[in-house]
Structures are given as C-alpha cells and as structure tokens.
mmCIF file of C-alpha atoms in Angstrom:
data_model
loop_
_atom_site.group_PDB
_atom_site.id
_atom_site.type_symbol
_atom_site.label_atom_id
_atom_site.label_comp_id
_atom_site.label_asym_id
_atom_site.label_seq_id
_atom_site.Cartn_x
_atom_site.Cartn_y
_atom_site.Cartn_z
ATOM 1 C CA UNK A 1 -21.236 67.284 61.005
ATOM 2 C CA UNK A 2 -22.614 65.606 57.867
ATOM 3 C CA UNK A 3 -19.923 67.283 55.770
ATOM 4 C CA UNK A 4 -17.215 65.887 58.053
ATOM 5 C CA UNK A 5 -18.630 62.334 57.827
ATOM 6 C CA UNK A 6 -18.869 62.514 54.031
ATOM 7 C CA UNK A 7 -15.328 63.829 53.772
ATOM 8 C CA UNK A 8 -14.005 61.025 56.001
ATOM 9 C CA UNK A 9 -15.823 58.408 53.968
ATOM 10 C CA UNK A 10 -14.394 59.751 50.695
ATOM 11 C CA UNK A 11 -10.848 59.797 52.142
ATOM 12 C CA UNK A 12 -11.263 56.194 53.293
ATOM 13 C CA UNK A 13 -12.392 55.076 49.859
ATOM 14 C CA UNK A 14 -9.522 56.841 48.118
ATOM 15 C CA UNK A 15 -7.047 55.470 50.632
ATOM 16 C CA UNK A 16 -8.433 51.924 50.203
ATOM 17 C CA UNK A 17 -8.141 52.143 46.421
ATOM 18 C CA UNK A 18 -4.585 53.412 46.664
ATOM 19 C CA UNK A 19 -3.576 50.604 48.998
ATOM 20 C CA UNK A 20 -5.201 48.021 46.720
ATOM 21 C CA UNK A 21 -3.342 49.452 43.763
ATOM 22 C CA UNK A 22 -0.057 49.217 45.640
ATOM 23 C CA UNK A 23 -0.637 45.622 46.745
ATOM 24 C CA UNK A 24 1.551 43.053 45.047
ATOM 25 C CA UNK A 25 -0.544 40.784 42.754
ATOM 26 C CA UNK A 26 0.495 37.132 42.729
ATOM 27 C CA UNK A 27 1.953 36.278 39.311
ATOM 28 C CA UNK A 28 0.645 33.019 37.782
ATOM 29 C CA UNK A 29 3.341 31.299 35.766
ATOM 30 C CA UNK A 30 2.248 30.346 32.268
ATOM 31 C CA UNK A 31 2.664 26.625 31.566
ATOM 32 C CA UNK A 32 5.790 25.858 29.545
ATOM 33 C CA UNK A 33 5.152 25.138 25.849
ATOM 34 C CA UNK A 34 4.857 21.473 25.000
ATOM 35 C CA UNK A 35 8.214 20.232 23.774
ATOM 36 C CA UNK A 36 8.149 19.383 20.063
ATOM 37 C CA UNK A 37 10.015 16.166 19.392
ATOM 38 C CA UNK A 38 10.369 15.860 15.623
ATOM 39 C CA UNK A 39 11.396 12.201 15.664
ATOM 40 C CA UNK A 40 9.009 9.267 15.704
ATOM 41 C CA UNK A 41 9.011 5.608 14.683
ATOM 42 C CA UNK A 42 6.058 3.641 13.352
ATOM 43 C CA UNK A 43 6.165 -0.134 13.301
ATOM 44 C CA UNK A 44 3.840 -3.091 13.163
ATOM 45 C CA UNK A 45 3.091 -6.566 11.904
ATOM 46 C CA UNK A 46 0.216 -8.545 10.466
ATOM 47 C CA UNK A 47 -1.028 -11.983 9.483
ATOM 48 C CA UNK A 48 -3.435 -12.412 6.572
ATOM 49 C CA UNK A 49 -5.267 -15.316 4.981
ATOM 50 C CA UNK A 50 -3.983 -14.139 1.565
ATOM 51 C CA UNK A 51 -1.569 -11.475 0.324
ATOM 52 C CA UNK A 52 -3.403 -9.625 -2.448
ATOM 53 C CA UNK A 53 -1.586 -6.892 -4.377
ATOM 54 C CA UNK A 54 -3.749 -4.927 -6.826
ATOM 55 C CA UNK A 55 -6.161 -7.794 -7.112
ATOM 56 C CA UNK A 56 -3.529 -10.517 -7.628
ATOM 57 C CA UNK A 57 -2.342 -12.973 -4.991
ATOM 58 C CA UNK A 58 1.334 -12.852 -4.080
ATOM 59 C CA UNK A 59 1.122 -15.906 -1.823
ATOM 60 C CA UNK A 60 -0.664 -18.488 -4.045
ATOM 61 C CA UNK A 61 -3.848 -17.828 -2.022
ATOM 62 C CA UNK A 62 -2.076 -19.014 1.125
ATOM 63 C CA UNK A 63 -1.594 -17.141 4.436
ATOM 64 C CA UNK A 64 1.098 -14.461 4.626
ATOM 65 C CA UNK A 65 2.840 -12.665 7.482
ATOM 66 C CA UNK A 66 4.351 -9.186 7.246
ATOM 67 C CA UNK A 67 6.109 -6.532 9.318
ATOM 68 C CA UNK A 68 7.397 -2.974 8.857
ATOM 69 C CA UNK A 69 9.633 -0.401 10.534
ATOM 70 C CA UNK A 70 9.316 3.295 9.608
ATOM 71 C CA UNK A 71 11.401 6.108 11.176
ATOM 72 C CA UNK A 72 9.831 9.552 10.702
ATOM 73 C CA UNK A 73 11.054 13.119 11.015
ATOM 74 C CA UNK A 74 8.472 15.883 11.445
ATOM 75 C CA UNK A 75 9.939 19.089 10.051
ATOM 76 C CA UNK A 76 6.756 20.840 11.212
ATOM 77 C CA UNK A 77 3.362 19.557 12.268
ATOM 78 C CA UNK A 78 2.375 19.704 8.581
ATOM 79 C CA UNK A 79 5.490 18.247 6.956
ATOM 80 C CA UNK A 80 6.910 14.783 7.556
ATOM 81 C CA UNK A 81 9.887 12.965 6.049
ATOM 82 C CA UNK A 82 10.075 9.189 6.316
ATOM 83 C CA UNK A 83 11.935 6.043 5.282
ATOM 84 C CA UNK A 84 10.838 2.474 5.793
ATOM 85 C CA UNK A 85 11.729 -1.187 5.674
ATOM 86 C CA UNK A 86 9.076 -3.886 5.321
ATOM 87 C CA UNK A 87 8.856 -7.590 4.621
ATOM 88 C CA UNK A 88 6.209 -10.174 3.736
ATOM 89 C CA UNK A 89 6.072 -13.882 3.012
ATOM 90 C CA UNK A 90 5.167 -14.713 -0.593
ATOM 91 C CA UNK A 91 5.038 -17.648 -3.015
ATOM 92 C CA UNK A 92 6.336 -16.656 -6.463
ATOM 93 C CA UNK A 93 6.796 -18.771 -9.620
ATOM 94 C CA UNK A 94 10.583 -18.344 -9.363
ATOM 95 C CA UNK A 95 10.288 -19.778 -5.828
ATOM 96 C CA UNK A 96 11.156 -16.539 -4.065
ATOM 97 C CA UNK A 97 9.596 -16.798 -0.610
ATOM 98 C CA UNK A 98 10.043 -13.263 0.720
ATOM 99 C CA UNK A 99 9.348 -9.713 -0.362
ATOM 100 C CA UNK A 100 11.574 -7.004 1.114
ATOM 101 C CA UNK A 101 10.419 -3.412 0.645
ATOM 102 C CA UNK A 102 12.612 -0.339 0.990
ATOM 103 C CA UNK A 103 10.858 3.009 0.660
ATOM 104 C CA UNK A 104 10.985 6.687 1.522
ATOM 105 C CA UNK A 105 9.224 9.947 0.867
ATOM 106 C CA UNK A 106 7.613 13.128 2.108
ATOM 107 C CA UNK A 107 4.123 13.774 3.526
ATOM 108 C CA UNK A 108 2.955 17.398 3.405
ATOM 109 C CA UNK A 109 -0.444 18.432 4.770
ATOM 110 C CA UNK A 110 -2.483 21.453 3.702
ATOM 111 C CA UNK A 111 -5.634 21.789 5.744
ATOM 112 C CA UNK A 112 -7.899 18.857 4.900
ATOM 113 C CA UNK A 113 -5.521 17.598 2.184
ATOM 114 C CA UNK A 114 -2.808 15.076 3.117
ATOM 115 C CA UNK A 115 -0.249 14.255 0.395
ATOM 116 C CA UNK A 116 2.356 11.511 0.149
ATOM 117 C CA UNK A 117 5.166 11.432 -2.443
ATOM 118 C CA UNK A 118 7.899 8.821 -2.557
ATOM 119 C CA UNK A 119 9.729 5.884 -4.113
ATOM 120 C CA UNK A 120 9.099 2.230 -3.256
ATOM 121 C CA UNK A 121 11.511 -0.606 -4.003
ATOM 122 C CA UNK A 122 10.272 -4.215 -4.113
ATOM 123 C CA UNK A 123 13.027 -6.814 -3.638
ATOM 124 C CA UNK A 124 12.493 -10.574 -4.092
ATOM 125 C CA UNK A 125 15.639 -12.459 -3.030
ATOM 126 C CA UNK A 126 16.143 -16.177 -3.511
ATOM 127 C CA UNK A 127 14.631 -16.566 -6.973
ATOM 128 C CA UNK A 128 15.546 -19.149 -9.600
ATOM 129 C CA UNK A 129 15.174 -18.720 -13.358
ATOM 130 C CA UNK A 130 12.793 -21.163 -15.090
ATOM 131 C CA UNK A 131 12.739 -21.326 -18.890
ATOM 132 C CA UNK A 132 13.792 -24.708 -20.275
ATOM 133 C CA UNK A 133 15.821 -23.564 -23.278
ATOM 134 C CA UNK A 134 19.213 -22.048 -24.013
ATOM 135 C CA UNK A 135 17.734 -19.082 -25.945
ATOM 136 C CA UNK A 136 14.498 -17.104 -25.733
ATOM 137 C CA UNK A 137 11.990 -16.626 -28.566
ATOM 138 C CA UNK A 138 14.096 -13.794 -30.020
ATOM 139 C CA UNK A 139 17.131 -16.121 -29.952
ATOM 140 C CA UNK A 140 18.837 -14.199 -27.152
ATOM 141 C CA UNK A 141 21.062 -16.533 -25.089
ATOM 142 C CA UNK A 142 19.976 -17.452 -21.576
ATOM 143 C CA UNK A 143 21.932 -18.688 -18.575
ATOM 144 C CA UNK A 144 22.497 -22.334 -17.767
ATOM 145 C CA UNK A 145 20.155 -21.888 -14.790
ATOM 146 C CA UNK A 146 17.339 -20.750 -17.102
ATOM 147 C CA UNK A 147 17.983 -23.610 -19.523
ATOM 148 C CA UNK A 148 18.032 -26.237 -16.776
ATOM 149 C CA UNK A 149 14.914 -25.318 -14.759
ATOM 150 C CA UNK A 150 11.429 -25.848 -16.162
ATOM 151 C CA UNK A 151 7.919 -25.182 -14.827
ATOM 152 C CA UNK A 152 5.681 -28.171 -15.595
ATOM 153 C CA UNK A 153 2.966 -26.010 -17.189
ATOM 154 C CA UNK A 154 5.326 -24.355 -19.671
ATOM 155 C CA UNK A 155 5.401 -20.920 -18.008
ATOM 156 C CA UNK A 156 8.686 -19.037 -17.796
ATOM 157 C CA UNK A 157 9.934 -16.711 -15.052
ATOM 158 C CA UNK A 158 13.064 -14.671 -14.408
ATOM 159 C CA UNK A 159 15.420 -15.133 -11.485
ATOM 160 C CA UNK A 160 15.241 -11.463 -10.482
ATOM 161 C CA UNK A 161 11.792 -9.843 -10.306
ATOM 162 C CA UNK A 162 12.804 -6.804 -8.236
ATOM 163 C CA UNK A 163 11.589 -3.373 -9.338
ATOM 164 C CA UNK A 164 10.745 0.102 -8.037
ATOM 165 C CA UNK A 165 7.844 2.525 -8.327
ATOM 166 C CA UNK A 166 7.472 6.269 -7.866
ATOM 167 C CA UNK A 167 4.160 7.198 -6.265
ATOM 168 C CA UNK A 168 1.893 10.070 -5.314
ATOM 169 C CA UNK A 169 -1.140 9.918 -3.018
ATOM 170 C CA UNK A 170 -3.663 12.384 -1.671
ATOM 171 C CA UNK A 171 -6.383 12.028 0.956
ATOM 172 C CA UNK A 172 -9.100 14.608 1.583
ATOM 173 C CA UNK A 173 -10.797 14.556 4.989
ATOM 174 C CA UNK A 174 -14.399 15.557 4.369
ATOM 175 C CA UNK A 175 -15.277 15.380 8.078
ATOM 176 C CA UNK A 176 -14.667 13.132 11.077
ATOM 177 C CA UNK A 177 -16.364 10.215 9.309
ATOM 178 C CA UNK A 178 -15.551 10.451 5.592
ATOM 179 C CA UNK A 179 -12.222 10.430 3.747
ATOM 180 C CA UNK A 180 -11.679 10.163 -0.007
ATOM 181 C CA UNK A 181 -8.408 9.800 -1.881
ATOM 182 C CA UNK A 182 -6.483 9.024 -5.044
ATOM 183 C CA UNK A 183 -3.222 7.211 -5.799
ATOM 184 C CA UNK A 184 -0.765 7.041 -8.699
ATOM 185 C CA UNK A 185 2.176 4.625 -9.131
ATOM 186 C CA UNK A 186 4.609 4.310 -12.041
ATOM 187 C CA UNK A 187 7.470 1.932 -12.840
ATOM 188 C CA UNK A 188 9.602 1.583 -15.985
ATOM 189 C CA UNK A 189 9.729 -2.221 -15.561
ATOM 190 C CA UNK A 190 6.997 -4.010 -13.610
ATOM 191 C CA UNK A 191 8.414 -7.092 -11.833
ATOM 192 C CA UNK A 192 11.556 -6.695 -13.935
ATOM 193 C CA UNK A 193 9.610 -7.782 -17.028
ATOM 194 C CA UNK A 194 10.685 -4.837 -19.180
ATOM 195 C CA UNK A 195 7.055 -3.663 -19.381
ATOM 196 C CA UNK A 196 6.267 -0.260 -17.917
ATOM 197 C CA UNK A 197 3.427 -0.146 -15.408
ATOM 198 C CA UNK A 198 1.051 2.610 -14.344
ATOM 199 C CA UNK A 199 -1.485 2.138 -11.556
ATOM 200 C CA UNK A 200 -4.120 4.715 -10.559
ATOM 201 C CA UNK A 201 -6.977 4.351 -8.100
ATOM 202 C CA UNK A 202 -9.618 6.167 -6.105
ATOM 203 C CA UNK A 203 -10.295 5.309 -2.473
ATOM 204 C CA UNK A 204 -12.949 5.993 0.115
ATOM 205 C CA UNK A 205 -13.333 5.361 3.818
ATOM 206 C CA UNK A 206 -16.159 5.764 6.326
ATOM 207 C CA UNK A 207 -15.186 5.747 10.007
ATOM 208 C CA UNK A 208 -18.007 5.103 12.453
ATOM 209 C CA UNK A 209 -18.464 7.609 15.311
ATOM 210 C CA UNK A 210 -16.531 6.726 18.467
ATOM 211 C CA UNK A 211 -19.838 6.354 20.325
ATOM 212 C CA UNK A 212 -21.021 3.508 18.081
ATOM 213 C CA UNK A 213 -19.853 0.825 20.507
ATOM 214 C CA UNK A 214 -20.253 2.881 23.650
ATOM 215 C CA UNK A 215 -17.276 3.029 26.003
ATOM 216 C CA UNK A 216 -15.810 -0.282 24.826
ATOM 217 C CA UNK A 217 -12.996 1.411 22.881
ATOM 218 C CA UNK A 218 -13.975 -0.533 19.769
ATOM 219 C CA UNK A 219 -13.943 1.310 16.443
ATOM 220 C CA UNK A 220 -15.202 0.421 12.991
ATOM 221 C CA UNK A 221 -14.666 1.535 9.402
ATOM 222 C CA UNK A 222 -15.757 0.610 5.879
ATOM 223 C CA UNK A 223 -13.325 1.249 3.036
ATOM 224 C CA UNK A 224 -12.932 0.488 -0.638
ATOM 225 C CA UNK A 225 -10.799 1.098 -3.696
ATOM 226 C CA UNK A 226 -11.233 0.996 -7.464
ATOM 227 C CA UNK A 227 -8.073 0.979 -9.554
ATOM 228 C CA UNK A 228 -6.731 0.347 -13.028
ATOM 229 C CA UNK A 229 -3.375 -1.165 -13.910
ATOM 230 C CA UNK A 230 -1.929 -0.231 -17.309
ATOM 231 C CA UNK A 231 0.961 -2.343 -18.593
ATOM 232 C CA UNK A 232 3.384 -2.086 -21.491
ATOM 233 C CA UNK A 233 5.221 -4.728 -23.532
ATOM 234 C CA UNK A 234 7.609 -7.188 -21.908
ATOM 235 C CA UNK A 235 11.096 -7.998 -23.135
ATOM 236 C CA UNK A 236 11.792 -11.086 -25.257
ATOM 237 C CA UNK A 237 12.209 -13.374 -22.211
ATOM 238 C CA UNK A 238 8.399 -13.521 -22.020
ATOM 239 C CA UNK A 239 7.875 -13.576 -25.777
ATOM 240 C CA UNK A 240 5.804 -16.259 -27.480
ATOM 241 C CA UNK A 241 7.136 -18.332 -30.360
ATOM 242 C CA UNK A 242 3.900 -19.818 -31.558
ATOM 243 C CA UNK A 243 0.181 -19.139 -31.717
ATOM 244 C CA UNK A 244 -3.180 -20.851 -31.980
ATOM 245 C CA UNK A 245 -5.645 -20.556 -34.893
ATOM 246 C CA UNK A 246 -7.781 -17.469 -34.553
ATOM 247 C CA UNK A 247 -5.349 -15.667 -32.227
ATOM 248 C CA UNK A 248 -2.685 -13.119 -33.111
ATOM 249 C CA UNK A 249 0.956 -13.985 -32.801
ATOM 250 C CA UNK A 250 3.634 -15.014 -32.393
ATOM 251 C CA UNK A 251 5.349 -12.276 -30.364
ATOM 252 C CA UNK A 252 9.044 -13.254 -30.176
ATOM 253 C CA UNK A 253 10.196 -9.844 -28.941
ATOM 254 C CA UNK A 254 7.753 -9.634 -26.030
ATOM 255 C CA UNK A 255 4.042 -9.600 -25.197
ATOM 256 C CA UNK A 256 1.828 -6.608 -24.543
ATOM 257 C CA UNK A 257 0.312 -7.422 -21.158
ATOM 258 C CA UNK A 258 -3.419 -6.884 -20.761
ATOM 259 C CA UNK A 259 -4.534 -3.810 -18.810
ATOM 260 C CA UNK A 260 -7.050 -4.573 -16.092
ATOM 261 C CA UNK A 261 -9.369 -3.122 -13.463
ATOM 262 C CA UNK A 262 -9.302 -4.166 -9.826
ATOM 263 C CA UNK A 263 -11.474 -3.342 -6.842
ATOM 264 C CA UNK A 264 -11.868 -4.190 -3.190
ATOM 265 C CA UNK A 265 -14.242 -3.397 -0.361
ATOM 266 C CA UNK A 266 -14.124 -4.352 3.279
ATOM 267 C CA UNK A 267 -14.981 -3.630 6.875
ATOM 268 C CA UNK A 268 -12.512 -3.227 9.710
ATOM 269 C CA UNK A 269 -12.706 -3.235 13.488
ATOM 270 C CA UNK A 270 -10.109 -1.462 15.631
ATOM 271 C CA UNK A 271 -9.216 -1.827 19.290
ATOM 272 C CA UNK A 272 -6.240 0.059 20.691
ATOM 273 C CA UNK A 273 -3.334 -0.865 18.372
ATOM 274 C CA UNK A 274 -5.122 -3.800 16.721
ATOM 275 C CA UNK A 275 -7.121 -3.931 13.489
ATOM 276 C CA UNK A 276 -9.169 -6.819 12.101
ATOM 277 C CA UNK A 277 -9.955 -6.258 8.414
ATOM 278 C CA UNK A 278 -12.288 -8.464 6.332
ATOM 279 C CA UNK A 279 -12.151 -7.685 2.603
ATOM 280 C CA UNK A 280 -13.321 -8.827 -0.825
ATOM 281 C CA UNK A 281 -11.029 -8.298 -3.830
ATOM 282 C CA UNK A 282 -11.448 -8.979 -7.553
ATOM 283 C CA UNK A 283 -10.228 -8.080 -11.061
ATOM 284 C CA UNK A 284 -11.557 -8.323 -14.625
ATOM 285 C CA UNK A 285 -8.481 -10.189 -15.932
ATOM 286 C CA UNK A 286 -9.242 -13.425 -17.785
ATOM 287 C CA UNK A 287 -7.511 -16.597 -16.603
ATOM 288 C CA UNK A 288 -5.417 -16.663 -19.780
ATOM 289 C CA UNK A 289 -4.185 -13.073 -19.551
ATOM 290 C CA UNK A 290 -3.646 -13.574 -15.817
ATOM 291 C CA UNK A 291 -1.397 -16.534 -16.566
ATOM 292 C CA UNK A 292 0.620 -14.573 -19.130
ATOM 293 C CA UNK A 293 1.143 -11.787 -16.592
ATOM 294 C CA UNK A 294 1.913 -13.858 -13.485
ATOM 295 C CA UNK A 295 3.593 -17.024 -14.874
ATOM 296 C CA UNK A 296 1.619 -18.849 -12.181
ATOM 297 C CA UNK A 297 3.412 -22.105 -11.268
ATOM 298 C CA UNK A 298 0.067 -23.641 -10.247
ATOM 299 C CA UNK A 299 -1.805 -22.721 -13.454
ATOM 300 C CA UNK A 300 -3.760 -25.434 -15.277
ATOM 301 C CA UNK A 301 -5.371 -25.697 -18.702
ATOM 302 C CA UNK A 302 -5.156 -27.170 -22.167
ATOM 303 C CA UNK A 303 -4.216 -26.025 -25.665
ATOM 304 C CA UNK A 304 -7.416 -27.168 -27.374
ATOM 305 C CA UNK A 305 -9.729 -24.343 -28.386
ATOM 306 C CA UNK A 306 -13.176 -24.560 -26.846
ATOM 307 C CA UNK A 307 -14.621 -25.077 -23.403
ATOM 308 C CA UNK A 308 -12.091 -25.031 -20.586
ATOM 309 C CA UNK A 309 -9.296 -23.390 -22.545
ATOM 310 C CA UNK A 310 -7.678 -20.077 -21.616
ATOM 311 C CA UNK A 311 -6.084 -19.265 -24.965
ATOM 312 C CA UNK A 312 -5.612 -15.543 -25.593
ATOM 313 C CA UNK A 313 -3.430 -13.540 -27.961
ATOM 314 C CA UNK A 314 -0.646 -13.361 -25.364
ATOM 315 C CA UNK A 315 -1.304 -16.779 -23.809
ATOM 316 C CA UNK A 316 -1.222 -19.305 -26.669
ATOM 317 C CA UNK A 317 -0.682 -22.361 -24.434
ATOM 318 C CA UNK A 318 -4.222 -22.222 -23.033
ATOM 319 C CA UNK A 319 -2.984 -22.520 -19.440
ATOM 320 C CA UNK A 320 -5.179 -20.497 -17.088
ATOM 321 C CA UNK A 321 -4.426 -18.941 -13.702
ATOM 322 C CA UNK A 322 -6.799 -18.252 -10.807
ATOM 323 C CA UNK A 323 -4.350 -15.863 -9.142
ATOM 324 C CA UNK A 324 -6.296 -12.827 -10.445
ATOM 325 C CA UNK A 325 -9.832 -13.898 -9.532
ATOM 326 C CA UNK A 326 -12.177 -13.101 -6.674
ATOM 327 C CA UNK A 327 -10.702 -13.536 -3.218
ATOM 328 C CA UNK A 328 -11.644 -12.951 0.379
ATOM 329 C CA UNK A 329 -9.000 -11.744 2.827
ATOM 330 C CA UNK A 330 -9.007 -11.697 6.611
ATOM 331 C CA UNK A 331 -6.151 -9.703 8.113
ATOM 332 C CA UNK A 332 -5.173 -9.039 11.729
ATOM 333 C CA UNK A 333 -2.593 -6.299 12.279
ATOM 334 C CA UNK A 334 -0.991 -4.308 15.057
ATOM 335 C CA UNK A 335 0.341 -0.789 14.388
ATOM 336 C CA UNK A 336 2.209 1.406 16.873
ATOM 337 C CA UNK A 337 4.152 4.642 16.996
ATOM 338 C CA UNK A 338 6.868 5.262 19.564
ATOM 339 C CA UNK A 339 5.650 8.711 20.637
ATOM 340 C CA UNK A 340 2.062 7.544 21.136
ATOM 341 C CA UNK A 341 2.238 3.961 22.329
ATOM 342 C CA UNK A 342 5.627 3.629 24.036
ATOM 343 C CA UNK A 343 5.665 6.669 26.319
#
C-alpha cells in the first residue's frame, strides 16, 4: 500500500511540474527607449550694475542689460554643436551703445573633461570716429569724420571697433562640488586696433551641496578667475607724436599696449532659472596705460610730471582712466533651455 501511495505522489509532482512548464507566462513589455531629440535652444537675459570684460568696464561703470539666444545640436550625448547671438548695452568712447555678438563652435566631452572650441565675433554698430586732425601721427590721411570729431581729453578712437577671437576652453569636474578650468582666446586685431591680443586664464568653482539650504531649492556657488591679457602694437591711428621728459617716444607708427593681469572672485545664489551673482574684479593696469588702451572718453589728468599725473611711455598726455580699476558687480540673470524648462 505504501508503494502505491508513494508512486501516486511522485506522478502528481511530475504532472504538476509538466503543467506548470506548459503554462503561458505573461510577457512584460520593456519600456520604450527614451526618444533622443538632438535639438535644443538655450536663451536668457541679465541686468548688471556694471559690464566688466577682462577687468575693464564696457559700460563706463554704469548698469548694463544683455540677452542671448543659442540653438544647439547634440550629435551624441558627448558632442554638441552650437551657434549663438547675443547683445549687451555698452558705453564706448566712439559712442557705440550696443555690443552684438555672433558666435559658434563645438563642445566635446570626454568623461570629466568638457571642452569648448569656437569663434566669437564682437560687433559695435553706431560708432563715430574721433581724432581731430586730417592725418594721423604717421601722416596717413583720415576721413572728414575723424578730422571733425574730437574728444575733449585728447584721446582718439576709431569708428569701427569690431573684431573676432578664436577660443578654446576646458573644464574638469573633480566631483559634485569642485570644477577647475582653463581658457585661451586669440585675435589678430583687438578692438580693431591692429594690435594682436592673447588672453589666457584659469578658473575655479565650488558648488555647495544641494542640502545646504534644505528643501528651499536655493543653490550657492563660489567662483573665481585669474587671467592675463597680452597685447601687441597698434596701427598708426593710435600712435603718439610727442613725449614727455623721462619717457620713451614718440611712437608715430603705433603704441605697444601694456600687458596686464586681471582677476575676479564672487559668490552666486541660484533658484530655478535665476542666478544672483555678486563679484569683485580688478587689474594691475596703471591709469595711464589703461587710458592708452581704452581711449576712455571720461578720463581725466594733466601733463605735468609729478603727483596726480598718469604719464607713461605710451600715454604722454598724462590723462588717466579708472575704467581698469577695482569694481564690484551685482548681476541678476535668467537662463533657460527649451528641452528642460519649456516642456
């Protein structure tokens, strides 16, 4: 009897296993892959208490507004192509009141390294030539516009200051909080002066953990930059025809602009698409060399050697500019991307 019971139990187990094996298992459909849309658009605007570019004000230390529009094409998640159009309000010696930027490039990423290579064009429409003579210091003829218009402090400035730069940047993400980077810019004619320009800098940024301000959504960062601007010799438009005792010159065929260091450091607070940045900026340019480089329409000074003068080898008039000195900047900006913020 026991043998019969055991045999029946074994048959039942085998039969149950066979039935289970023959049962149809419900197929779970894998979720469809996320669609990859290669196109995106970044855009934004800002208002700042001062527009500082490499340590030098572009707005006569007055407020400036700006905006940009940047279509992007992501070839892959690690390779982006982009073009852009931007604008900012300025106050230049030739009375140009707007800067229009046209740029484009490529941004490849390799692990923690993010690169950016491109060309940037700076356009300054609406300028007027100021010189006050029919010929420059090398006796090259100038236009009637240049001969007619004069800056009260004796500085001279071209009608067209537009130029372009080729650039390369790299950022290395150390971890979620620290990023370091380097930049390099080159132009054959800075501000259309005829003098080549080369700018290189190192950057650093600390981003506070997201938990710093609890669940408020507020973020914070601290960032800084140290850079050096090298400059070549201008064309004869900016040449000097006279000198002061004890200083080299004259330089009728152009002046060799002074190289300078510049640095900035600041703290920023972010909330959703908004950023409030408070920053300190400075350079080591003297007031005299700053005046020679910028042709500051608001520059003051005297030609008498001694206290209060800003005479240098390339600035024989003694007029000094504060456009290159220490400055504090408060900037509020909003930055969005179509794929992230407009869905």
